[in-house]
């Protein structure tokens, strides 16, 4: 979901908390594991905003919206495409990688994954890659939603 300024919302939360309201979800360069986010790349700098997961009182609140920890076994989630970038210097691509494995382990099979080996937090290094990423995302949505 994007607003009119093309800013993204937390797609992981849309999937695990409100997935039944959507026919498909594209989750781009996602922050998903709120238990370990502060140990990867720029994550420590977000502790003021999100909280300290090493503090058990703060973790109680973080856990309530940590998509990785909210995945339910054999849930009926909509088809999802995760995209990330190997060179993202803000949100580690491990978030998307782990989430895909978590969903598969939970019995959910309609999960798709693409990792660009270039780019950064925007997911693409140049306009050609951005055009490819948009084509990938819209092709996924078209194929999924037009059934």
Short mmCIF file of C-alpha atoms in Angstrom, two decimals:
data_model
loop_
_atom_site.label_atom_id
_atom_site.label_comp_id
_atom_site.label_asym_id
_atom_site.label_seq_id
_atom_site.Cartn_x
_atom_site.Cartn_y
_atom_site.Cartn_z
CA UNK A 1 0.00 0.00 0.00
CA UNK A 2 1.32 3.42 -0.86
CA UNK A 3 -0.11 6.80 -0.08
CA UNK A 4 -0.38 9.62 -2.61
CA UNK A 5 3.30 10.47 -2.06
CA UNK A 6 4.39 6.90 -2.88
CA UNK A 7 5.53 6.24 0.69
CA UNK A 8 5.23 2.64 1.79
CA UNK A 9 3.47 1.26 4.82
CA UNK A 10 4.59 -1.79 6.76
CA UNK A 11 3.55 -4.53 4.33
CA UNK A 12 4.52 -7.27 6.75
CA UNK A 13 1.92 -6.03 9.21
CA UNK A 14 -0.68 -5.85 6.45
CA UNK A 15 0.06 -9.51 5.66
CA UNK A 16 -0.06 -11.02 9.14
CA UNK A 17 -2.66 -8.71 10.72
CA UNK A 18 -5.01 -7.76 7.89
CA UNK A 19 -4.17 -10.21 5.11
CA UNK A 20 -7.76 -11.36 4.70
CA UNK A 21 -8.61 -7.83 3.47
CA UNK A 22 -6.26 -8.04 0.48
CA UNK A 23 -6.06 -10.15 -2.66
CA UNK A 24 -2.26 -9.81 -2.80
CA UNK A 25 0.54 -7.95 -1.03
CA UNK A 26 3.87 -6.59 -2.27
CA UNK A 27 6.25 -6.15 0.66
CA UNK A 28 9.28 -4.06 -0.36
CA UNK A 29 12.58 -3.80 1.58
CA UNK A 30 10.69 -4.73 4.76
CA UNK A 31 11.47 -4.36 8.44
CA UNK A 32 9.95 -7.55 9.88
CA UNK A 33 11.87 -8.94 12.86
CA UNK A 34 11.38 -6.42 15.63
CA UNK A 35 13.21 -8.65 18.13
CA UNK A 36 16.53 -8.34 16.28
CA UNK A 37 16.14 -5.23 14.11
CA UNK A 38 18.54 -3.24 16.29
CA UNK A 39 21.42 -5.67 15.66
CA UNK A 40 21.44 -5.20 11.87
CA UNK A 41 22.80 -2.22 9.93
CA UNK A 42 21.10 1.07 10.85
CA UNK A 43 18.59 -0.62 13.15
CA UNK A 44 20.23 0.55 16.37
CA UNK A 45 19.52 4.14 15.37
CA UNK A 46 15.76 3.42 15.37
CA UNK A 47 15.58 2.30 18.99
CA UNK A 48 14.37 5.74 20.10
CA UNK A 49 11.46 5.42 17.67
CA UNK A 50 10.57 1.73 18.01
CA UNK A 51 11.89 0.78 21.41
CA UNK A 52 14.55 -1.53 22.81
CA UNK A 53 13.70 -5.20 22.21
CA UNK A 54 16.29 -6.21 24.82
CA UNK A 55 14.15 -4.48 27.45
CA UNK A 56 11.44 -7.06 28.24
CA UNK A 57 8.82 -4.40 28.98
CA UNK A 58 9.43 -2.71 25.62
CA UNK A 59 9.61 -6.08 23.84
CA UNK A 60 6.06 -6.86 25.05
CA UNK A 61 4.85 -3.92 22.94
CA UNK A 62 7.18 -4.53 19.99
CA UNK A 63 6.08 -8.15 19.76
CA UNK A 64 2.48 -7.05 19.20
CA UNK A 65 3.42 -5.66 15.78
CA UNK A 66 6.49 -7.69 14.84
CA UNK A 67 5.36 -9.43 11.62
CA UNK A 68 7.98 -12.17 11.91
CA UNK A 69 6.63 -13.12 15.34
CA UNK A 70 2.96 -12.85 14.37
CA UNK A 71 3.02 -15.47 11.60
CA UNK A 72 0.42 -18.13 12.33
CA UNK A 73 0.69 -21.77 11.34
CA UNK A 74 -1.40 -22.72 8.28
CA UNK A 75 -2.95 -19.24 8.06
CA UNK A 76 -4.84 -18.19 4.96
CA UNK A 77 -2.62 -15.28 3.92
CA UNK A 78 -2.97 -13.72 0.47
CA UNK A 79 -0.23 -14.24 -2.12
CA UNK A 80 2.77 -12.11 -1.22
CA UNK A 81 5.86 -10.88 -3.06
CA UNK A 82 8.83 -9.84 -0.95
CA UNK A 83 11.45 -7.66 -2.63
CA UNK A 84 14.70 -6.53 -1.10
CA UNK A 85 18.21 -5.43 -2.00
CA UNK A 86 21.47 -7.11 -1.05
CA UNK A 87 23.10 -3.68 -0.68
CA UNK A 88 20.36 -2.04 1.40
CA UNK A 89 22.29 -0.10 4.05
CA UNK A 90 19.26 0.57 6.26
CA UNK A 91 17.02 -2.51 6.41
CA UNK A 92 19.04 -5.70 6.20
CA UNK A 93 17.82 -8.09 3.46
CA UNK A 94 17.82 -10.78 6.13
CA UNK A 95 14.43 -9.50 7.26
CA UNK A 96 12.80 -10.53 3.97
CA UNK A 97 14.83 -13.73 3.71
CA UNK A 98 13.84 -14.86 7.22
CA UNK A 99 10.19 -13.99 6.68
CA UNK A 100 9.98 -16.07 3.52
CA UNK A 101 11.44 -19.06 5.38
CA UNK A 102 9.16 -18.43 8.37
CA UNK A 103 6.07 -18.40 6.13
CA UNK A 104 7.16 -21.57 4.34
CA UNK A 105 7.86 -23.30 7.67
CA UNK A 106 4.39 -22.26 8.84
CA UNK A 107 2.80 -24.09 5.91
CA UNK A 108 2.17 -21.08 3.70
CA UNK A 109 3.23 -21.74 0.13
CA UNK A 110 2.08 -18.74 -1.91
CA UNK A 111 5.12 -16.61 -1.18
CA UNK A 112 7.41 -15.08 -3.81
CA UNK A 113 10.82 -13.48 -3.35
CA UNK A 114 13.14 -11.27 -5.36
CA UNK A 115 16.46 -9.86 -4.17
CA UNK A 116 18.23 -7.27 -6.27
CA UNK A 117 22.00 -7.62 -5.82
CA UNK A 118 22.49 -3.90 -6.43
CA UNK A 119 20.49 -0.89 -5.35
CA UNK A 120 19.99 0.26 -1.81
CA UNK A 121 17.05 0.92 0.45
CA UNK A 122 14.98 1.98 -2.56
CA UNK A 123 15.51 -1.50 -3.98
CA UNK A 124 17.11 -0.37 -7.27
CA UNK A 125 20.39 1.26 -8.29
CA UNK A 126 19.13 3.17 -11.33
CA UNK A 127 16.03 3.90 -13.41
CA UNK A 128 16.41 0.72 -15.47
CA UNK A 129 16.39 -1.42 -12.33
CA UNK A 130 13.52 0.63 -10.87
CA UNK A 131 11.52 0.02 -14.05
CA UNK A 132 12.28 -3.71 -13.75
CA UNK A 133 11.20 -3.76 -10.10
CA UNK A 134 7.95 -1.95 -10.89
CA UNK A 135 7.29 -4.34 -13.78
CA UNK A 136 7.93 -7.30 -11.46
CA UNK A 137 5.60 -5.92 -8.80
CA UNK A 138 2.77 -4.96 -11.15
CA UNK A 139 3.09 -8.24 -13.08
CA UNK A 140 2.76 -10.14 -9.80
CA UNK A 141 -0.30 -8.10 -8.84
CA UNK A 142 -1.87 -8.45 -12.29
CA UNK A 143 -1.32 -12.21 -12.42
CA UNK A 144 -2.60 -12.66 -8.87
CA UNK A 145 -5.56 -10.31 -8.83
CA UNK A 146 -6.87 -11.04 -12.34
CA UNK A 147 -7.64 -14.69 -11.52
#
